[in-house]
XYZ file of C-alpha atoms in Angstrom:
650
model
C 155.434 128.552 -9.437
C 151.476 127.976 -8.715
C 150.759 124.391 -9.261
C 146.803 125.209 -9.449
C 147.438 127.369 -12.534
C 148.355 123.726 -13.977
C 145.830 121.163 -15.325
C 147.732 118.317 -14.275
C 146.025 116.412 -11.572
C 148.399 114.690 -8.422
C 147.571 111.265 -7.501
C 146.485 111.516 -4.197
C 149.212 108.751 -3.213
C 152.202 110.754 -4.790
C 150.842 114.289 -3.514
C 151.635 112.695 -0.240
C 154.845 111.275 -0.853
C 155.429 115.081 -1.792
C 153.990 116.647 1.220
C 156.585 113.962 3.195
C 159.479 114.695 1.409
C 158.715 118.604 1.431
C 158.077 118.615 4.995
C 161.544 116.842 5.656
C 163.739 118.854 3.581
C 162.425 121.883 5.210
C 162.846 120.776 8.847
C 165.872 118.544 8.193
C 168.680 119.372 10.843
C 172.236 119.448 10.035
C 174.059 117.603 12.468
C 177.449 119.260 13.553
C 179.670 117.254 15.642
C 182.197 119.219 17.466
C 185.418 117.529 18.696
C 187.395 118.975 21.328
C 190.209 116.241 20.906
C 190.787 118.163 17.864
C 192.421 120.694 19.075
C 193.904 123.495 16.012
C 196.204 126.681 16.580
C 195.997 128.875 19.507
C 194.618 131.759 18.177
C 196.391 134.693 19.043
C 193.902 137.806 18.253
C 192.303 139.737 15.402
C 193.452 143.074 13.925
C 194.511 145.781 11.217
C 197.063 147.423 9.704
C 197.591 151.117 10.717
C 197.705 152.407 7.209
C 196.487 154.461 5.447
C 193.849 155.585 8.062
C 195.694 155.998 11.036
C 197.960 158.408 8.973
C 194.480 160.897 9.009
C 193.313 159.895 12.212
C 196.088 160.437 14.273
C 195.454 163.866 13.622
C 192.016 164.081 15.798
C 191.854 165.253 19.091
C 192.514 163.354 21.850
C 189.421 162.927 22.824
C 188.240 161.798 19.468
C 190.659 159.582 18.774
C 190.401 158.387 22.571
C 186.318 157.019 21.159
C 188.020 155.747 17.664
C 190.243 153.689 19.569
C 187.926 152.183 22.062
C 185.539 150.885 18.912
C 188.608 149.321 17.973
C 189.839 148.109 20.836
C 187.386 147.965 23.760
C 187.018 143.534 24.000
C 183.585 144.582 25.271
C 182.286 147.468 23.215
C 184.175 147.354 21.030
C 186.020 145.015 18.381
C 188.917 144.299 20.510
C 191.505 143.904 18.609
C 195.020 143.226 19.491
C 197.502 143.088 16.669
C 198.339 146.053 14.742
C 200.402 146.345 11.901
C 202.625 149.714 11.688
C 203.240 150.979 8.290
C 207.528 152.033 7.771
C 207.119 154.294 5.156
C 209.326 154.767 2.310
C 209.148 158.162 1.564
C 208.640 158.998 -2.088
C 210.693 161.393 -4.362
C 210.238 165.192 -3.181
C 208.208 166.611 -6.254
C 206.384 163.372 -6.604
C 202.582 163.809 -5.701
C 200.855 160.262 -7.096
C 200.155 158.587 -3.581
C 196.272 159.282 -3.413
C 194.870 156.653 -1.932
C 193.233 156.634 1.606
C 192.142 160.059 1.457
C 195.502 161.098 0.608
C 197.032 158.399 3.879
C 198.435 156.279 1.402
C 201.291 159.158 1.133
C 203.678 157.534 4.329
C 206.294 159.606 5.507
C 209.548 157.845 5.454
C 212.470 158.393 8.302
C 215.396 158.882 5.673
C 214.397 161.163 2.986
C 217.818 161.102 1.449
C 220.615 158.680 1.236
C 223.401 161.430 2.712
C 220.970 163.086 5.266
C 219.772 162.252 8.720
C 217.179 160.193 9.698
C 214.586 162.169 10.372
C 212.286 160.858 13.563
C 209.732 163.960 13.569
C 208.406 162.052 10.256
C 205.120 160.245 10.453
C 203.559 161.606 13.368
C 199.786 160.984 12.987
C 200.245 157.332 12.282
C 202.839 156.895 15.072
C 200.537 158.564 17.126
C 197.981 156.092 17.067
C 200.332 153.282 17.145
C 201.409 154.637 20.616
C 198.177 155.095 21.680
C 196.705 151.376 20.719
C 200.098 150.245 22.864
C 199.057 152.191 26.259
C 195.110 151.255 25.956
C 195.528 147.488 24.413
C 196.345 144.549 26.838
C 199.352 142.189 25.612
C 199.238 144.150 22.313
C 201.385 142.420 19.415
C 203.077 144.727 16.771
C 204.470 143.801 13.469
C 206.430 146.394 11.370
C 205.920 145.975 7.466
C 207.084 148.105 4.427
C 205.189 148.571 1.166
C 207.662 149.865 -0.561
C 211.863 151.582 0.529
C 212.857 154.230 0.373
C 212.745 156.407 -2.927
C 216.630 156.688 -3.211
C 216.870 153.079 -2.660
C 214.858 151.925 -5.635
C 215.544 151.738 -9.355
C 212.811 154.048 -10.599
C 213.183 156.568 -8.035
C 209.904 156.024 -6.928
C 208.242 154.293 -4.429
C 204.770 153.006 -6.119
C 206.777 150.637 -7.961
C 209.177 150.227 -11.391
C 207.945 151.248 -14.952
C 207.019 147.373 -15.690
C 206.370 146.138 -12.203
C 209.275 144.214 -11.953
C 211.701 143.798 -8.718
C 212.230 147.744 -7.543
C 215.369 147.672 -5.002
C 218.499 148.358 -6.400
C 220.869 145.075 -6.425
C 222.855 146.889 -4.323
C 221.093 148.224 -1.791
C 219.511 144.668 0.013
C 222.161 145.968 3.364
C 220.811 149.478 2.982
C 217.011 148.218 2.940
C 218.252 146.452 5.864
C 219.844 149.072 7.827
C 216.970 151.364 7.070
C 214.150 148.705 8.802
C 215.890 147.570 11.618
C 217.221 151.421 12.658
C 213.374 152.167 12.516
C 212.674 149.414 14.805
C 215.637 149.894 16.575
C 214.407 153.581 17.860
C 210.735 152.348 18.171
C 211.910 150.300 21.078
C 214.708 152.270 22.837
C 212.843 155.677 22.414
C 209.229 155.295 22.086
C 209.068 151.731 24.016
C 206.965 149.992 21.977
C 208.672 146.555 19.911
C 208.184 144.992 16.969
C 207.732 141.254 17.267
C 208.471 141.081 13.388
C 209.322 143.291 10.418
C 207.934 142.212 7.485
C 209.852 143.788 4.211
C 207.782 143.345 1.451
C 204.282 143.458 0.416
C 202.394 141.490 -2.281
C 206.047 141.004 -4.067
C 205.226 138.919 -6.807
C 202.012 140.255 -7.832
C 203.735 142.361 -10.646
C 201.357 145.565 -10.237
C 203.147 147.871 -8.615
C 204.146 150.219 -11.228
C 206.087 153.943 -11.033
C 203.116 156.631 -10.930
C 200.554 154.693 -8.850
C 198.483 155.802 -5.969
C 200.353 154.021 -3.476
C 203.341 152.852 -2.090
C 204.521 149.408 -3.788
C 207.582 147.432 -4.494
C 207.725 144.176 -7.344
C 210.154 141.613 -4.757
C 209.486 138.464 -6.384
C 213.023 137.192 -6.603
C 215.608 137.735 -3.885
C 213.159 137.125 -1.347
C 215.547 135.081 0.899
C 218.228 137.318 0.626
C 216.477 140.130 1.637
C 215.205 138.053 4.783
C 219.128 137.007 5.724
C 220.192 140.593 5.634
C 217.521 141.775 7.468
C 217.298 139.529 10.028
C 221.271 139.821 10.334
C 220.432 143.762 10.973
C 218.135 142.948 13.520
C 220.354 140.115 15.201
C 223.654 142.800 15.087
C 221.546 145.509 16.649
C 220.311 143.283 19.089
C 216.663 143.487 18.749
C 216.710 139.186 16.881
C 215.160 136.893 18.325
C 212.747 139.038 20.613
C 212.034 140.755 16.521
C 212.499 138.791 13.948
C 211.289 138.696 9.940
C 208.328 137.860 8.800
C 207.315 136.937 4.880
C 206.638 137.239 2.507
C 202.276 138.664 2.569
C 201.693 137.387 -0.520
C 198.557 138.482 -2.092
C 197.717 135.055 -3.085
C 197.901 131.682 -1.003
C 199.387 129.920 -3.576
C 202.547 132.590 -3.989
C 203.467 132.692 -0.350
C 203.012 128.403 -0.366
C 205.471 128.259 -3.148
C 207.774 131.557 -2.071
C 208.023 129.321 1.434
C 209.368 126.403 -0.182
C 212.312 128.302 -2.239
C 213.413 129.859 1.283
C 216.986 128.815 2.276
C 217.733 127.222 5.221
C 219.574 130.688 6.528
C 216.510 132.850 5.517
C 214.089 130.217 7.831
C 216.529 130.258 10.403
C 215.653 134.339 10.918
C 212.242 133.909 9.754
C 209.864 133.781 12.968
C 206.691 134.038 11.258
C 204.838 133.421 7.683
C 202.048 135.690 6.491
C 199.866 134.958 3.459
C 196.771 137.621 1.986
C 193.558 135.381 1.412
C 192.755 137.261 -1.622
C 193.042 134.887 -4.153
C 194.071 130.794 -4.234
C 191.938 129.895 -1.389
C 192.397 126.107 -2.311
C 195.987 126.108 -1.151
C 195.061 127.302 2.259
C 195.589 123.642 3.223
C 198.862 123.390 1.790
C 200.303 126.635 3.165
C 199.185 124.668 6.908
C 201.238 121.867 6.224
C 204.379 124.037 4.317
C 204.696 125.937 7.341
C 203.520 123.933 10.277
C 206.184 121.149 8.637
C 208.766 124.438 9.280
C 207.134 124.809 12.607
C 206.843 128.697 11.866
C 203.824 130.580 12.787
C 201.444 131.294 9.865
C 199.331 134.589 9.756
C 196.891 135.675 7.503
C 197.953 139.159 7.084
C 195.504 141.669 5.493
C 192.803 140.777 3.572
C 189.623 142.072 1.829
C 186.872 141.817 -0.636
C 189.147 141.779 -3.867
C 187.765 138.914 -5.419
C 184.613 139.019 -4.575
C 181.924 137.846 -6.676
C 178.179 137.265 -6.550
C 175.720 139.424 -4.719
C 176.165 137.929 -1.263
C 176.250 140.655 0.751
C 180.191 141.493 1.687
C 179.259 140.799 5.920
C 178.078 137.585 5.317
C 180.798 137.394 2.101
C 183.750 138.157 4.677
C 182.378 136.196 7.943
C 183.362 133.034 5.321
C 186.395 134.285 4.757
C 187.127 133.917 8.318
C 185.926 131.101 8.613
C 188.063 129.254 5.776
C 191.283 131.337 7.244
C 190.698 130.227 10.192
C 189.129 126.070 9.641
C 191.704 125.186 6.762
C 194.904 127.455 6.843
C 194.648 127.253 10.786
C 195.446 130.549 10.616
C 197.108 132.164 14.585
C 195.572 135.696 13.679
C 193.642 137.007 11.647
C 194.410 140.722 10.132
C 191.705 143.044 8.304
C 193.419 145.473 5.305
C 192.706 148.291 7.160
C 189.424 148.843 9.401
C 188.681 152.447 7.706
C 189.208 151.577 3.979
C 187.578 154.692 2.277
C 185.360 152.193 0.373
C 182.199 151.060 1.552
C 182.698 147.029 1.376
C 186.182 147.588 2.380
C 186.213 149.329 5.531
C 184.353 148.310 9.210
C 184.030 152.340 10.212
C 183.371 154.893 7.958
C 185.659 157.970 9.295
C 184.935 161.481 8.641
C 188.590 163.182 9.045
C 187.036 166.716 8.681
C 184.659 165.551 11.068
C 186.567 163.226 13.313
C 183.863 161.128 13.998
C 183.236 157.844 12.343
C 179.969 155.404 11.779
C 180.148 151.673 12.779
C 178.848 149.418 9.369
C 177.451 145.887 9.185
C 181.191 144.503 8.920
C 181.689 145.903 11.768
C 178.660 144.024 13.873
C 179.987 140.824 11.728
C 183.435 140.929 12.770
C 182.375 142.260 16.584
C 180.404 138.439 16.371
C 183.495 136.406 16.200
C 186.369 139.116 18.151
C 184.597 139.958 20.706
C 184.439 136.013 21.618
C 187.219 134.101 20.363
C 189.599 136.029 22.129
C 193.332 135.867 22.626
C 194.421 132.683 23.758
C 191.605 130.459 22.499
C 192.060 127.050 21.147
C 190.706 126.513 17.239
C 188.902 122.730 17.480
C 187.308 120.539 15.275
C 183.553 120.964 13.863
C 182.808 119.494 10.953
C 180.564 121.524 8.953
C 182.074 124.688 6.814
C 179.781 127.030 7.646
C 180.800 126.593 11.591
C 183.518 127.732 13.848
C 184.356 126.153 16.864
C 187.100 127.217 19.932
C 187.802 126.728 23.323
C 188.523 129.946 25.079
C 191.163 130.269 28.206
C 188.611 130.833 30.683
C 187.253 126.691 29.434
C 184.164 128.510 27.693
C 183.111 126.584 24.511
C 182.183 129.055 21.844
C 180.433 128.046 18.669
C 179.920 130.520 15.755
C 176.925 129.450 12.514
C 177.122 131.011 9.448
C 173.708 131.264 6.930
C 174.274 133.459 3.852
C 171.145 131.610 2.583
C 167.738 132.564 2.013
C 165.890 130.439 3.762
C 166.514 129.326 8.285
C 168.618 126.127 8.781
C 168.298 123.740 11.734
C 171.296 122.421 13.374
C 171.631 119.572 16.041
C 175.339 120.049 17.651
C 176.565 116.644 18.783
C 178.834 117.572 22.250
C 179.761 113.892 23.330
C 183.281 113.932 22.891
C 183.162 116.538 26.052
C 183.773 114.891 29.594
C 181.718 118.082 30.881
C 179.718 120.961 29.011
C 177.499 123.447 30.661
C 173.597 123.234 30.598
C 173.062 126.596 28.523
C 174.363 128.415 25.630
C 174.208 132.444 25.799
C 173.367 134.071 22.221
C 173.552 136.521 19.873
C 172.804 137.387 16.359
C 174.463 139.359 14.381
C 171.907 140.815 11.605
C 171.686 142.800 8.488
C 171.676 145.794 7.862
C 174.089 145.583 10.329
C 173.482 144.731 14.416
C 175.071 142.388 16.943
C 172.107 141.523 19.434
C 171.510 139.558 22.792
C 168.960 136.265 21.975
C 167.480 134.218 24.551
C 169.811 131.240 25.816
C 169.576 127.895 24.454
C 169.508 124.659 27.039
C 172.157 121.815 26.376
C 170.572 118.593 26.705
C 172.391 115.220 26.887
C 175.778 116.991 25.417
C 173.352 118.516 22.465
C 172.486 121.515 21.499
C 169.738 122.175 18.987
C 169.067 126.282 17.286
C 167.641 128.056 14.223
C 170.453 129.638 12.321
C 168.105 131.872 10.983
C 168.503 133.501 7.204
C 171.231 136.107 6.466
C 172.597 135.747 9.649
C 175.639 134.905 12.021
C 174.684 133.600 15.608
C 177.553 132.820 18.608
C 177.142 130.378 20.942
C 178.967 130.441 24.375
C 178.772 127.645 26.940
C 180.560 127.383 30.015
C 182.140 124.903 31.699
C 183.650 123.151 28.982
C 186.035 120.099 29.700
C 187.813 117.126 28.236
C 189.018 115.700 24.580
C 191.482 113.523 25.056
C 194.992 114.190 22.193
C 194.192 112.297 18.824
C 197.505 111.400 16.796
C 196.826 110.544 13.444
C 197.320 106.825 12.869
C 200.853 106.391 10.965
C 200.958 103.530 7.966
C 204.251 101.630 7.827
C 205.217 101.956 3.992
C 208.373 100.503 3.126
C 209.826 99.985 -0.502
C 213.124 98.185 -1.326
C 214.884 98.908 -4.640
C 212.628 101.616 -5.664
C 209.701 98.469 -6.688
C 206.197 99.950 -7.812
C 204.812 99.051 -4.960
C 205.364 99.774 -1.182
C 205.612 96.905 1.829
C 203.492 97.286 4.510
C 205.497 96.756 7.310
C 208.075 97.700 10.024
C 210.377 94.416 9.762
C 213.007 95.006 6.465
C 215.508 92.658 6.123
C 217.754 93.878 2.876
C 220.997 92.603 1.467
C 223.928 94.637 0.835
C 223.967 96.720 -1.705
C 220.020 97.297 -1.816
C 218.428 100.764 -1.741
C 215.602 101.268 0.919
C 212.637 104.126 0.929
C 210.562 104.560 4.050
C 207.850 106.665 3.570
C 205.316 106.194 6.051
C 201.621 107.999 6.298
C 199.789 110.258 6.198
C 201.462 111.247 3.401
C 200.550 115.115 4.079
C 200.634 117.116 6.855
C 202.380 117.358 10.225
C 205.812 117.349 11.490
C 208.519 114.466 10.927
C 211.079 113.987 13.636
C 213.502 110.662 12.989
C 216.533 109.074 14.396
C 218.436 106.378 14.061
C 221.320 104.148 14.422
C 225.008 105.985 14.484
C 222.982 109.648 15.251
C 220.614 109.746 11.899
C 218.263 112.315 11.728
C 215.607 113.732 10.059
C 212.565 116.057 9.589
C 211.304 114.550 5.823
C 208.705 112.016 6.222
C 210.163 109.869 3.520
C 213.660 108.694 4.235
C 216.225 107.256 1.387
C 218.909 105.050 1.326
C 221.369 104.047 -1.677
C 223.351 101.261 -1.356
C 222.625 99.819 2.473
C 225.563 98.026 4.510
C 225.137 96.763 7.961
C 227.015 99.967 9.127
C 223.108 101.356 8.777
C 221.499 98.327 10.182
C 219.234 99.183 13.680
C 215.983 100.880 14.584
C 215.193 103.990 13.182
C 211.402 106.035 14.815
C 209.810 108.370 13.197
C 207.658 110.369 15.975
C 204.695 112.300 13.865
C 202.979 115.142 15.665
C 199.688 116.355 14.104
C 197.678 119.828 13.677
C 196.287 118.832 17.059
C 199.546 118.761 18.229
C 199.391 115.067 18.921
C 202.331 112.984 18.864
C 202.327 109.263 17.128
C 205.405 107.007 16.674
C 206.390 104.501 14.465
C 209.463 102.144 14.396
C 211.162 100.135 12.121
C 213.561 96.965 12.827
C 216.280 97.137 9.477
C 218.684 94.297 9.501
C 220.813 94.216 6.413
C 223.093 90.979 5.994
C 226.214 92.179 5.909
C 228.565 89.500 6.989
C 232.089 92.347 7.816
C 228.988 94.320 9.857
C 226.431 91.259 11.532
C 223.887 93.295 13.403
C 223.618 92.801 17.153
C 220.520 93.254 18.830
C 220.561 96.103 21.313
C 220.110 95.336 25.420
C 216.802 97.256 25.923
C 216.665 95.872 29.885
C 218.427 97.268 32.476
C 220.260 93.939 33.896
C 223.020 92.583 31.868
C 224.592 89.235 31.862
C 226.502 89.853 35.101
C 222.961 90.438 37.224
C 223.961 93.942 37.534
C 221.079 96.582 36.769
C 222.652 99.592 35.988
C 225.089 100.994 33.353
C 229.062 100.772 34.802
C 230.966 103.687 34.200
C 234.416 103.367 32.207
C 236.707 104.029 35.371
C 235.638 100.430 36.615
C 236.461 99.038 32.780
C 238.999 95.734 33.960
C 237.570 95.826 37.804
C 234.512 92.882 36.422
C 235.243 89.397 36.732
C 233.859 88.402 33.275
C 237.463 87.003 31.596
C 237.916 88.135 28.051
C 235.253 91.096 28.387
C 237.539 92.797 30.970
C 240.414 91.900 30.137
C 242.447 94.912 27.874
C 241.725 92.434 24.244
C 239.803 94.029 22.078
C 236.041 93.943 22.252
C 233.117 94.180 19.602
C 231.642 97.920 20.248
C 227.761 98.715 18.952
C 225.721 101.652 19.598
C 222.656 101.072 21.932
C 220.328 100.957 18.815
C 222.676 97.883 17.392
C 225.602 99.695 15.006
C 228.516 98.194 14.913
C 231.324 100.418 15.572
C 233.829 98.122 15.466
C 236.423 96.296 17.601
C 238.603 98.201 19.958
C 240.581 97.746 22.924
C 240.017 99.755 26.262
C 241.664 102.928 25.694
C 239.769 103.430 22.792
C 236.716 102.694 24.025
C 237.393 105.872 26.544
C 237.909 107.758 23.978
C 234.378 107.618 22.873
C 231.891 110.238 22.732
C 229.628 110.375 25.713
C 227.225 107.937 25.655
C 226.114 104.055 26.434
C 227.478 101.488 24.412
C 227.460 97.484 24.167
C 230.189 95.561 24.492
C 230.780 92.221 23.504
C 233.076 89.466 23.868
C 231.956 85.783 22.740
C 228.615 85.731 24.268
C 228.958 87.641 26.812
C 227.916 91.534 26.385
C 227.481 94.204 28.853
C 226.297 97.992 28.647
C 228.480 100.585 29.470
C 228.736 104.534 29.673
C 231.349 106.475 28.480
C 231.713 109.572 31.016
């Protein structure tokens, strides 16, 4: 707008509290403060799957695929990726020609073409070719197997884009078969062609409900069933001996919130083969939060899997679109690695290279620069930490180099002041470089580090990395854990670690944070338990003692928090436990059970019985000697009148 086109005059006093506040919005600096004591996942490398364009490309020439590979792969030239995801194909009906997609790739061979026939291990060479080829060139390469879709014979419609309403494909009787078929595959990757699996993965967007009989791609509806299919495979894999070194992963959900909620209907035999979850960040990008604490609460490993520019919406350009992706995957669902769909998507906004297969050559695009401005850095091995602005990305890399990464999708520069302090030492300069549109990844001049501080221009439309040297310290931060206590289910919770119930009462202890983090309790007479809320119906002094609850956080930091519960019980009075090491004799160690009647302390020694409690203060009950031996392993308190001595039971 021109303001002198306008008739209305300024007060000279308010066109200068104008001018002020102009000039200080446009030079304001966002302060970023970057926390090393913060410390996220270790970040175990970027990638793709293989499919569909390594099922055309692995029909080049050597030498041509030889330069495709080392765009991919080079950690200096290239994008250096490490993690590749091979495609098992299902194989569809002979006579069926639907699978389009990719340039005709999406059409995988699969190794058993018929139920009664041999496998067939000529099948699939092109993409098996590169697969081979990324394993020889890559260093510390990690492979995951997945299937879109089994076999044709296996499935209901006979066809492996999906059923005729998009419903559950695999015939009800053919989970073992599935089973069989994936871990044989696997199986003869390893023994024959040397190159393992570190998961197999068995379905692919299951409950999305689109994959339909007819379409141009492999696809199979797996929305129920799910942890059946994971016990039988991993059971394949475990009788074949390739479990643990392979195990399952699940369930690449195309939306955040389906794999959250899939994850919490797993059995406890389906997690116990399941070494790895992977989510799509296509859609539900507000449960990326809650998948972290699902599955670091499991303590599995969480993936993002394949993702793309499905939902995008706006007219952000899809670099600068994408690079946030990332950077959400990565800040809120702590995500270990992050996988692109497939780096040479025949769509423009989809793909990283454009490949000509007639051709074999291909065309770096501006993803490519964008995602070359975060790989080529944050490498294997690096340490996810704590910055807290959203447009930011902060790690620590093996080699203690500090690497900061600025997103600005806006239209206009933005100033940023990065507060280091929390660093016991940080180098004096910052190396740079921008990645711009069109699309280019370029060296910038460095940028000093004063006082722990480093001040830059994240310039418009642009993506700049930051790598400093000599980055040390940030000391473990557990969270700080609340007490919360509530007897007889009351409204409202006790603050406190001192309970004192009657029998008959019902107890809750839920401390906080209420969210997030792993749970590990015990407790008197071996209790147990990985919920963070604990419940109790009708208490007796049989579960009087101490019970911790030791809380480890995102960071990996570990905070504890005990609670003294005495419950009068009058037929089970609650002893305190010895926590010294020198009894009532003035001897400082435990005595073993062969000495039991050797101690000149009367009645204690003597073969009467003797009051028996755990260390932690249960009452066991009263027993003479020879059933004190009989005792698991362990220490124990005796007592007789006042006098009570620790013993262990060998």
């Amino acid at each position: 707008m021109n303001f002198l086109s306008h008739s209305h005059v300024v007060p000279c006093v308010a066109a200068a509290v104008f001018a002020t506040a102009f000039s200080s919005l446009a030079f304001a600096q966002t302060k970023v403060v970057v926390d090393p004591g913060k410390k996220y996942q270790v970040f175990e490398g970027w990638g793709t799957s293989l499919c569909w364009w390594a099922v055309k490309a692995g029909a080049w020439s050597e030498a041509n695929r030889s330069k495709l590979i080392g765009a991919i792969a080079d950690p200096d030239t290239g994008l250096g990726y490490t993690i590749f995801r091979y495609n098992i194909g299902g194989g569809d009906q002979p006579g069926h020609d639907h699978l389009t997609k990719g340039d005709g790739g999406g059409k995988v061979p699969g190794y058993k073409p018929t139920e009664k026939g041999d496998y067939d291990w000529t099948a699939d060479p092109y993409q098996r070719t590169i697969a081979l080829e990324l394993a020889k060139r890559v260093k510390d390469p990690i492979f995951e197997a997945f299937s879109n879709s089994p076999p044709w014979w296996m499935t209901k419609s006979g066809c492996v884009s999906g059923s005729s309403d998009g419903s559950d494909n695999l015939k009800e009787d053919y989970f073992d078969d599935f089973a069989d078929y994936l871990s044989e595959v696997a199986l003869h990757f390893k023994t024959e062609w040397g190159l393992t699996f570190r998961t197999v993965e068995p379905f692919n967007e299951p409950s999305a409900g689109w994959w339909k009989s007819n379409g141009g791609q492999e696809g199979c509806g797996f929305k129920n069933n799910q942890s059946r299919m994971i016990v039988e495979l991993g059971k394949a894999l475990q009788k074949k001996g390739l479990f643990p070194e392979t195990s399952v992963s699940a369930a690449d959900e195309t939306s955040i919130k389906q794999a959250h909620d899939q994850l919490g209907n797993y059995t406890a035999e389906a997690l116990s083969y399941l070494g790895q979850v992977n989510t799509h960040s296509y859609s539900d990008g507000s449960y990326r939060k809650q998948l972290f604490n699902r599955a670091f609460g499991l303590n599995k490993r969480l993936w993002q899997s394949e993702t793309g520019p499905l939902s995008k919406s706006g007219d952000e350009h899809i670099a600068l679109w994408m690079a946030n992706v990332i950077i959400q995957d990565l800040r809120d669902m702590h995500a270990e690695a992050w996988i692109d769909w497939q780096i040479g998507d025949p769509a423009e906004n989809w793909r990283s290279l454009a490949l000509n297969h007639s051709k074999q050559t291909f065309t770096p695009n501006a993803r490519y620069y964008m995602h070359a401005a975060f790989s080529r850095y944050i490498r294997p091995g690096s340490r996810i930490i704590d910055s807290d602005n959203g447009n930011t990305l902060a790690a620590l890399t093996p080699d203690g180099a500090l690497v900061l990464i600025v997103r600005n999708s806006g239209s206009s520069d933005v100033k940023y002041e990065f507060d280091l302090g929390e660093f016991v030492k940080i180098g004096t300069s910052a190396k740079v470089v921008r990645f711009e549109l069109p699309g280019s990844l370029t060296k910038q001049s460095d940028i000093a580090v004063s006082g722990k501080a480093l001040s830059m221009t994240a310039k418009a439309n642009t993506i700049t990395t930051m790598v400093i040297d000599g980055a040390e310290g940030g000391a473990c931060k557990p969270d700080s854990i609340i007490p919360y206590v509530k007897i007889h289910n009351n409204t409202g919770w006790d603050e406190t670690t001192d309970v004192k119930l009657n029998k008959g009462d019902s107890l809750v202890i839920g401390p906080h944070p209420w969210e997030g983090g792993r749970w590990v309790w015990s407790g008197p007479n071996g209790f147990t338990s990985t919920s963070r809320e604990i419940r109790f119906k009708n208490m007796d002094g049989t579960k009087s003692g101490y019970y911790k609850a030791v809380h480890t956080n995102a960071s990996g930091c570990e905070g504890s928090v005990t609670f003294k519960v005495v419950v009068d019980d009058p037929a089970h009075p609650f002893v305190e436990p010895d926590t010294s090491e020198q009894d009532s004799t003035g001897d400082t160690s435990a005595v073993a059970l062969r000495d039991f009647g050797m101690c000149p302390l009367g009645a204690l020694w003597t073969n009467e019985p003797v009051q028996v409690f755990d260390v932690q203060g249960h009452y066991l009950g009263a027993m003479r000697e020879e059933k004190v031996r009989s005792l698991n392993a362990g220490v124990y308190l005796l007592r007789a009148g006042k006098n009570v001595r620790k013993v262990r039971v060998e």
